GROMACS .gro file of C-alpha atoms in nm:
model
  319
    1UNK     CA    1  -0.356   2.204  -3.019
    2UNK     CA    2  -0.049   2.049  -2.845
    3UNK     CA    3  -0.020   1.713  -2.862
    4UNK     CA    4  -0.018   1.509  -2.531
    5UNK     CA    5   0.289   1.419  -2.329
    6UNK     CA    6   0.467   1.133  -2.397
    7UNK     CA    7   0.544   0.909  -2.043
    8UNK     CA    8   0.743   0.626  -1.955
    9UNK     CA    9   0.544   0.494  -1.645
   10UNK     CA   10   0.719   0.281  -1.392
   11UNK     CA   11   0.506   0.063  -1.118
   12UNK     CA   12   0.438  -0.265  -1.018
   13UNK     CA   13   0.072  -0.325  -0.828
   14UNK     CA   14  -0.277  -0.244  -0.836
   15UNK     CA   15  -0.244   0.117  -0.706
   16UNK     CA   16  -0.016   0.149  -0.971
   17UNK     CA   17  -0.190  -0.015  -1.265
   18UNK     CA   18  -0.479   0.185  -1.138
   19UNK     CA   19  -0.283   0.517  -1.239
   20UNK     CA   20  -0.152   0.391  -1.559
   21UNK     CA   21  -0.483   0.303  -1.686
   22UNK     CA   22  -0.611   0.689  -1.605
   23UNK     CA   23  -0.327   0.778  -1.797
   24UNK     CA   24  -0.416   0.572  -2.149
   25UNK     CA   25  -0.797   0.676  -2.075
   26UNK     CA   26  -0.647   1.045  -2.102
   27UNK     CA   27  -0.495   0.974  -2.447
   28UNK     CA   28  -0.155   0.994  -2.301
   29UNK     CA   29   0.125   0.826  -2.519
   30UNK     CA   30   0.305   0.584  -2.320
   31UNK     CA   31   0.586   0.433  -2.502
   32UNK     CA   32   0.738   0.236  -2.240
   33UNK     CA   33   0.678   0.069  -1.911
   34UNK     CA   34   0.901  -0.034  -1.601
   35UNK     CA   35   0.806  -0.283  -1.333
   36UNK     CA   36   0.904  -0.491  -1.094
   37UNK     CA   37   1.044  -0.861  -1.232
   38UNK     CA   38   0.810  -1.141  -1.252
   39UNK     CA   39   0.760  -1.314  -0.883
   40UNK     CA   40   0.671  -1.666  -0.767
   41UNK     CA   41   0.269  -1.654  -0.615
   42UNK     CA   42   0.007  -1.872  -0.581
   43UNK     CA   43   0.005  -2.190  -0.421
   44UNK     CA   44   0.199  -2.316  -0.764
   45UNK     CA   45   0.429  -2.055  -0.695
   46UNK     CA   46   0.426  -1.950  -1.070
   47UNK     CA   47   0.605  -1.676  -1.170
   48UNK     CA   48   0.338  -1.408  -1.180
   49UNK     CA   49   0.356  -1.059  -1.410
   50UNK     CA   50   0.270  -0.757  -1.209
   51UNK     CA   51  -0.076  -0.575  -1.266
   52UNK     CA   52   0.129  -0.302  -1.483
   53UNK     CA   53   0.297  -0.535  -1.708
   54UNK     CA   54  -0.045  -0.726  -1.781
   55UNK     CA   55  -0.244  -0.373  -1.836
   56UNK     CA   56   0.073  -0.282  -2.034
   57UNK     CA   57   0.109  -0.592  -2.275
   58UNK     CA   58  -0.334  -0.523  -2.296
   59UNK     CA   59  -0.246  -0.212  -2.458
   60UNK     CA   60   0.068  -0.336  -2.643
   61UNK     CA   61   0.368  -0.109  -2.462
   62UNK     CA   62   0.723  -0.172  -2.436
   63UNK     CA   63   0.789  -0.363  -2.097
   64UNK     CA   64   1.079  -0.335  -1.916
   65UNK     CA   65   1.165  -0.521  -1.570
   66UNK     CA   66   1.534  -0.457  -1.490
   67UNK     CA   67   1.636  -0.612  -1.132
   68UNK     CA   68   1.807  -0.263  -1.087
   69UNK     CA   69   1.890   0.069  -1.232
   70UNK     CA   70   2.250   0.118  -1.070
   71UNK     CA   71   2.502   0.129  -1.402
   72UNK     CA   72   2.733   0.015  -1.122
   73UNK     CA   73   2.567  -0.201  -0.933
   74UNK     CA   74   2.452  -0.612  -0.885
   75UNK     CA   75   2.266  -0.639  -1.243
   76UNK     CA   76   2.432  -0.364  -1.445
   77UNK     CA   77   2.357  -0.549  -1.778
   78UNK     CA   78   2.002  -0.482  -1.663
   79UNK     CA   79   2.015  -0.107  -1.600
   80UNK     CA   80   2.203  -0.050  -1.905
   81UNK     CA   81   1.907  -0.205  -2.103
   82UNK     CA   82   1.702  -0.002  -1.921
   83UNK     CA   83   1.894   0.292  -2.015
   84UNK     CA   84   1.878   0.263  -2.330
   85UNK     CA   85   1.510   0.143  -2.335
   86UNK     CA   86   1.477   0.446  -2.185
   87UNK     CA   87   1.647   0.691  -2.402
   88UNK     CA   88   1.482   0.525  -2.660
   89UNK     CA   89   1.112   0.609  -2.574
   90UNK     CA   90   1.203   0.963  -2.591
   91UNK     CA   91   0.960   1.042  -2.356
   92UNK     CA   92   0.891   1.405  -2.182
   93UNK     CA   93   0.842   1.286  -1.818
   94UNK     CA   94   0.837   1.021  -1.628
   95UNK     CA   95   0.510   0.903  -1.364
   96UNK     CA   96   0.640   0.665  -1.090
   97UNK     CA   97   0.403   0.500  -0.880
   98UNK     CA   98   0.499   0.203  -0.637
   99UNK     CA   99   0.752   0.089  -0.855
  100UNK     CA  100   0.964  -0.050  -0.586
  101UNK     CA  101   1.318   0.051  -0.748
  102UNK     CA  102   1.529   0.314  -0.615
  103UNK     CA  103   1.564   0.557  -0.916
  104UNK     CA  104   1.953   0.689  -0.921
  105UNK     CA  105   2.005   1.036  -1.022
  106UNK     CA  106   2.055   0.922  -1.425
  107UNK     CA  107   1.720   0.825  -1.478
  108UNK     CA  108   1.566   1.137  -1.243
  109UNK     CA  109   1.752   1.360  -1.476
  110UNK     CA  110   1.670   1.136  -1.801
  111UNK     CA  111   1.312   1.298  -1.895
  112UNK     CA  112   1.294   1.683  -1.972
  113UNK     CA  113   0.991   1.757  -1.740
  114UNK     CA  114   1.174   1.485  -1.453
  115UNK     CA  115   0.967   1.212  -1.261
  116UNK     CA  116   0.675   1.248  -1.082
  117UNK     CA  117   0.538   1.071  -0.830
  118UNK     CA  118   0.198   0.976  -0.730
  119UNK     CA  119   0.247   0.918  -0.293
  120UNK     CA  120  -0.049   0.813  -0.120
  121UNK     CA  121   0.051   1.001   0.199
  122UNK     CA  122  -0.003   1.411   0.269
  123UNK     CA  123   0.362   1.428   0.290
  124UNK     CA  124   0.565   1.476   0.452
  125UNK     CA  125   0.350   1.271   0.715
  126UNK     CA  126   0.397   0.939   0.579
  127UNK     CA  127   0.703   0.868   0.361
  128UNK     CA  128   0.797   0.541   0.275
  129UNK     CA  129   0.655   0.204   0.185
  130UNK     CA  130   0.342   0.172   0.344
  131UNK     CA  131   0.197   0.502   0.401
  132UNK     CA  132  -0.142   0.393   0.341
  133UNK     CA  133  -0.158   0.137   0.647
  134UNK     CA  134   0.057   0.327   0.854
  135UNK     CA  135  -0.221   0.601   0.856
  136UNK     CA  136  -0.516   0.347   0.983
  137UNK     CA  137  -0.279   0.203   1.256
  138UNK     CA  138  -0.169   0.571   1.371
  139UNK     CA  139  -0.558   0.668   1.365
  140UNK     CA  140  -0.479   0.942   1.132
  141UNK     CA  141  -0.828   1.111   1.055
  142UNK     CA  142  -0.712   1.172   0.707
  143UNK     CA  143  -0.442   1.075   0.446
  144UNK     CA  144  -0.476   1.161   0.100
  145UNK     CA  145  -0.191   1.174  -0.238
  146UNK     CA  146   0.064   1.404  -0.345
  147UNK     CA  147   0.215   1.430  -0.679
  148UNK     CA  148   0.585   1.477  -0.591
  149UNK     CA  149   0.855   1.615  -0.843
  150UNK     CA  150   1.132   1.329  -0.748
  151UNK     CA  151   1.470   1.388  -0.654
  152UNK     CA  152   1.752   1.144  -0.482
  153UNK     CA  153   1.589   1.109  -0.117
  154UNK     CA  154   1.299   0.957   0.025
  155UNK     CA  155   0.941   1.084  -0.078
  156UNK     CA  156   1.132   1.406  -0.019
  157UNK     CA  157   1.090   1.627  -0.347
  158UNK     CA  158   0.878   1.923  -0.410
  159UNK     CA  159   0.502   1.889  -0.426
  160UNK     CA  160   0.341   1.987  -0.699
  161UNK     CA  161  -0.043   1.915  -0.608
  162UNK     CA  162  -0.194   1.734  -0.262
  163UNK     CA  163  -0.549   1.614  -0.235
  164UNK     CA  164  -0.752   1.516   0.114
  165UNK     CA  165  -0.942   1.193   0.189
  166UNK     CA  166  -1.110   1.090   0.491
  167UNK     CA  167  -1.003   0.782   0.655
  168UNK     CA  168  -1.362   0.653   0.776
  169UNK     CA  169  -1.378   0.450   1.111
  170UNK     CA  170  -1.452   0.138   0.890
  171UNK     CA  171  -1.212   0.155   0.630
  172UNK     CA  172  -0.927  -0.120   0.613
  173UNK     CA  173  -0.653  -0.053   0.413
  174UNK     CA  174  -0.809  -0.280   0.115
  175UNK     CA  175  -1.116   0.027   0.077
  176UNK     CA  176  -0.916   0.335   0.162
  177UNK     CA  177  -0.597   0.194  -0.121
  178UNK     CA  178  -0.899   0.189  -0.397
  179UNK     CA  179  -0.990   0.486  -0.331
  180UNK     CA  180  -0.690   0.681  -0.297
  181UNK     CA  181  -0.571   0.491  -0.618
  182UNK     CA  182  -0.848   0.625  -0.823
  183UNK     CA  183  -0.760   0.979  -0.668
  184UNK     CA  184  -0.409   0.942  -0.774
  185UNK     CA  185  -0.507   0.857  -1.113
  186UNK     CA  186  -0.723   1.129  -1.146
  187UNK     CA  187  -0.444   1.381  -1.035
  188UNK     CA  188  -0.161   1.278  -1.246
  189UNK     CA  189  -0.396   1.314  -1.545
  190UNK     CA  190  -0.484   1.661  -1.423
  191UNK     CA  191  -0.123   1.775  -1.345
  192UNK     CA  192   0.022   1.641  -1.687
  193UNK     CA  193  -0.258   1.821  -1.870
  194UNK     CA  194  -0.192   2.118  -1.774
  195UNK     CA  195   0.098   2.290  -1.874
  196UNK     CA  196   0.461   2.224  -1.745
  197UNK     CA  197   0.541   2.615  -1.725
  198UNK     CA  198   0.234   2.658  -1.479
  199UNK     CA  199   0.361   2.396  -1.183
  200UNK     CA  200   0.460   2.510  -0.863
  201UNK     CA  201   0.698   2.289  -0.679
  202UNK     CA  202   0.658   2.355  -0.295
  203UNK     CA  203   0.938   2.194  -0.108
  204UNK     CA  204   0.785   1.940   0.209
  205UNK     CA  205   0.790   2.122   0.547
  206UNK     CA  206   1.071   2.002   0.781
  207UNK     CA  207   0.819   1.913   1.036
  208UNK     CA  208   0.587   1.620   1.070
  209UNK     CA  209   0.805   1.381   0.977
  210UNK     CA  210   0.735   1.009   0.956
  211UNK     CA  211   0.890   0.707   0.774
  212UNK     CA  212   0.604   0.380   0.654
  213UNK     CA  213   0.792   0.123   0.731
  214UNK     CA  214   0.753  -0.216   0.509
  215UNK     CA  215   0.479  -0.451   0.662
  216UNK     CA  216   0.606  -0.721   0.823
  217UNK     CA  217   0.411  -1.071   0.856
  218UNK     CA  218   0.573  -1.051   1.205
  219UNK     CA  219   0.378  -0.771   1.280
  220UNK     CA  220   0.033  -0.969   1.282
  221UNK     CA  221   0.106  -1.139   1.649
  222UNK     CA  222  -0.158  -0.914   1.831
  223UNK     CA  223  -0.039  -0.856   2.206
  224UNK     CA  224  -0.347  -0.825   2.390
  225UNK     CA  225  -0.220  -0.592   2.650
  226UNK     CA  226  -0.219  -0.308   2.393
  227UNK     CA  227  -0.539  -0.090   2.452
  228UNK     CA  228  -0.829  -0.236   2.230
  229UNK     CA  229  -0.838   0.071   2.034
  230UNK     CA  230  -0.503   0.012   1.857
  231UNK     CA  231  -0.544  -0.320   1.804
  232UNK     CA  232  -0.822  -0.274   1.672
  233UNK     CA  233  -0.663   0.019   1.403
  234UNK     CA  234  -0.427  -0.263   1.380
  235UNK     CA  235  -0.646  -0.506   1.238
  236UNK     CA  236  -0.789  -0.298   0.975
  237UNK     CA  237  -0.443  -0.164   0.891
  238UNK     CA  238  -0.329  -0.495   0.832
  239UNK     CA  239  -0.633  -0.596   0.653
  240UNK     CA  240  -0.573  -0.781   0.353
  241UNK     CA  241  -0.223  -0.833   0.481
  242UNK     CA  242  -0.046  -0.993   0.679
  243UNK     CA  243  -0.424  -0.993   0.929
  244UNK     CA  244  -0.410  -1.019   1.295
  245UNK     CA  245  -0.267  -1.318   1.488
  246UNK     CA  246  -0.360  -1.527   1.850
  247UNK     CA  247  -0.336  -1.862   1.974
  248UNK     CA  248  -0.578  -2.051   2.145
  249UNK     CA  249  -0.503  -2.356   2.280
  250UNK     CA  250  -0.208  -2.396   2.066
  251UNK     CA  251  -0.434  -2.321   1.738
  252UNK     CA  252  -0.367  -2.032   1.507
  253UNK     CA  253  -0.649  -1.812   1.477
  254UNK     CA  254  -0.623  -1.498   1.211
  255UNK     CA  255  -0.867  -1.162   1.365
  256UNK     CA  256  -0.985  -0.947   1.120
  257UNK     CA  257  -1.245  -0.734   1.268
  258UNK     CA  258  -1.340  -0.608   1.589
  259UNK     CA  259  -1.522  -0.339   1.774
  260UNK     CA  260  -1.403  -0.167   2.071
  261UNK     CA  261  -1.637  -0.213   2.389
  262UNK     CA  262  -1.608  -0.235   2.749
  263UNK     CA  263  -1.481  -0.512   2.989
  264UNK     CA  264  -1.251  -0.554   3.233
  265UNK     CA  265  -1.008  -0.821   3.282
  266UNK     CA  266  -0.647  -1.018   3.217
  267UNK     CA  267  -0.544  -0.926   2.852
  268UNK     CA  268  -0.622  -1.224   2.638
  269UNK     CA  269  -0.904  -1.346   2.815
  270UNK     CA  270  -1.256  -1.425   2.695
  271UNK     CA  271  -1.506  -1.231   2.848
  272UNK     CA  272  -1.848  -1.266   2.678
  273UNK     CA  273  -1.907  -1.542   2.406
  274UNK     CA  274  -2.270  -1.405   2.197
  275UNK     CA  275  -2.382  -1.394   1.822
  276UNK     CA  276  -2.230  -1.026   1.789
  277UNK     CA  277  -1.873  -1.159   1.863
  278UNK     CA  278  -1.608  -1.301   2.116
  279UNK     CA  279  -1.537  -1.016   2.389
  280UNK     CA  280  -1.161  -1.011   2.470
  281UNK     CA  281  -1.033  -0.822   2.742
  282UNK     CA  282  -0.751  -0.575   2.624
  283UNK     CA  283  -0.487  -0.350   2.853
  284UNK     CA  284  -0.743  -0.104   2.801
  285UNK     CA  285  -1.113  -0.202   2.743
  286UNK     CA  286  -1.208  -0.473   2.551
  287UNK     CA  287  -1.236  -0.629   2.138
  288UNK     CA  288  -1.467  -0.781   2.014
  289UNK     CA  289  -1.407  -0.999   1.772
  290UNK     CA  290  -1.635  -1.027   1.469
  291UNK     CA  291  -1.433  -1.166   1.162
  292UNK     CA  292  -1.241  -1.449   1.273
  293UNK     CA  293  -1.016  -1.683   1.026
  294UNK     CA  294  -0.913  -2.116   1.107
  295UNK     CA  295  -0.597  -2.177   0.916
  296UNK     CA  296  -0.642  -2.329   0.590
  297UNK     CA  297  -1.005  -2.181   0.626
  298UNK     CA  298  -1.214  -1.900   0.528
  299UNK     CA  299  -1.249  -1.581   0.694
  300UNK     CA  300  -1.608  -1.570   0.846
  301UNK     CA  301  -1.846  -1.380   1.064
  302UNK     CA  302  -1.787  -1.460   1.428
  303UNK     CA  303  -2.099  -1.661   1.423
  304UNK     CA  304  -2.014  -1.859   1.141
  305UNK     CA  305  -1.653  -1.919   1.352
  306UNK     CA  306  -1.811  -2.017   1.638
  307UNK     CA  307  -2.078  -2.323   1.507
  308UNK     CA  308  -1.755  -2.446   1.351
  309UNK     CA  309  -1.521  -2.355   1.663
  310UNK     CA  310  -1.645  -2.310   1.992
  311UNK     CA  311  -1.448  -2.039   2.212
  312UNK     CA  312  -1.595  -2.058   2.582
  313UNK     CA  313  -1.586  -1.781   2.846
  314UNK     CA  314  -1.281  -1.773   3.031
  315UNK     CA  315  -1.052  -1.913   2.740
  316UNK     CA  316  -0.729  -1.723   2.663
  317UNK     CA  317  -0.547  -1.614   2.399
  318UNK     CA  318  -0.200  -1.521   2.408
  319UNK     CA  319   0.080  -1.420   2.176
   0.00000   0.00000   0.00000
């Protein structure tokens, strides 16, 4: 019987710790582990390990957590660690999943069987850093992961396998990320099980073409006079972060649901007030509103909101 791959596995969130835990269910040897540094969160703003690095010190791996990989570049005592970290673990392949580093071409040429990476996109469509909420906000009917062989570009390397999954007219990107993390995870363990000789690297088609960009917290300011069916993709792409954003009366207010309806009027303004929402006219149709957020407050169904907040007819909220 041949004994299992060894992989280094580099990642930093959930979605990736997700994989990586698939991976030591398998009975895959992972001698090593690269994520991202530890960052200030929390209102303490204590330096916080990622979700890799605290399922990797669970199971007692080497952790790594260079600032950068470039042997030339701002923190080369840091990639040459890593190097040698690296070359150490004598791994067969490397599994990369939202790591967050650029990899340079030594490390993509470093294992025997390469890097592969688990994408939650059907690339080429979404390439990038936030494929996953780009999808919802585009109204994509479907997304779904590909396990990439990685080269030096962008999400741009040969696929290897690609699996489908619905994007349902409720999900936010909080439900459709769990479950495309668990698919991912389930993939990698099915391509590195099966032999190395038997994959079939497809290059991406040429067309279809798009780039995820980062989410911005900027992005959250919801301009009313967008038709209420992308703001209201919007809302549930942006859903846990960075929400949706309105004033009202000079008062922050965070959206996080809504349902698309009809009504007619100035974009902004309050049309119907009732315990199924607040109706606000859009530059198509209208919202309604049925998860609303105070600041410093929790995020509650609109009728909670409103015994704590009134919002009358004919009130306006603007950017």
């Amino acid at each position: 019987m041949t004994a299992p791959l060894r992989v280094i596995f580099a990642g930093t969130p959930e979605f990736a710790a997700t994989a990586l835990k698939a991976l030591l269910d398998a009975g895959f040897s992972v001698p090593l582990v690269l994520t991202q540094p530890d960052r200030p969160a929390g209102r303490g703003m204590k330096l916080q390990a990622s979700a890799v690095k605290e399922l990797a010190l669970q199971h007692g791996i080497a952790v790594a957590q260079p600032r950068s990989l470039r042997l030339d570049g701002k923190f080369p005592e840091d990639a040459a660690a890593a190097r040698q970290a690296l070359l150490d673990a004598q791994a067969d392949v490397m599994v990369v999943a939202a790591y967050g580093l650029i990899l340079p071409q030594w490390v993509l040429d470093l294992p025997p069987l390469g890097c592969l990476n688990i994408h939650a996109s059907l690339l080429p469509r979404w390439r990038g850093a936030a494929p996953i909420h780009r999808a919802i906000e585009a109204g994509d009917a479907e997304t779904g992961i590909t396990i990439m062989q990685m080269d030096a570009g962008l999400d741009t390397g040969a696929m290897l396998m690609m699996a489908r999954e619905p994007i349902e007219p409720s999900d936010n990107t909080s439900a459709l990320h769990d479950r495309l993390a668990a698919l991912g995870g389930q993939m990698i363990v099915a391509a590195l099980k099966a032999p190395a000789a038997s994959w079939v690297a497809t290059p991406q088609p040429s067309e279809g073409v798009n780039y995820a960009h980062k989410i911005e917290k900027a992005e959250a300011q919801i301009d009313w006079a967008q038709p209420a069916g992308q703001i209201e993709r919007r809302l549930r792409a942006f859903d846990p972060f960075p929400g949706g954003l309105t004033q009202l009366d000079g008062e922050a207010i965070k959206c996080w649901r809504g349902e698309v309806c009809a009504g007619v009027g100035e974009p902004g303004l309050v049309l119907r007030v009732d315990e199924q929402g607040v109706v606000v006219a859009c530059g198509e149709q209208a919202l309604r509103l049925t998860e609303l957020q105070r600041a410093g407050a929790k995020r509650l169904p609109a009728q909670a909101f409103l015994q704590a907040r009134a919002i009358p007819v004919g009130a306006r909220f603007s950017a």
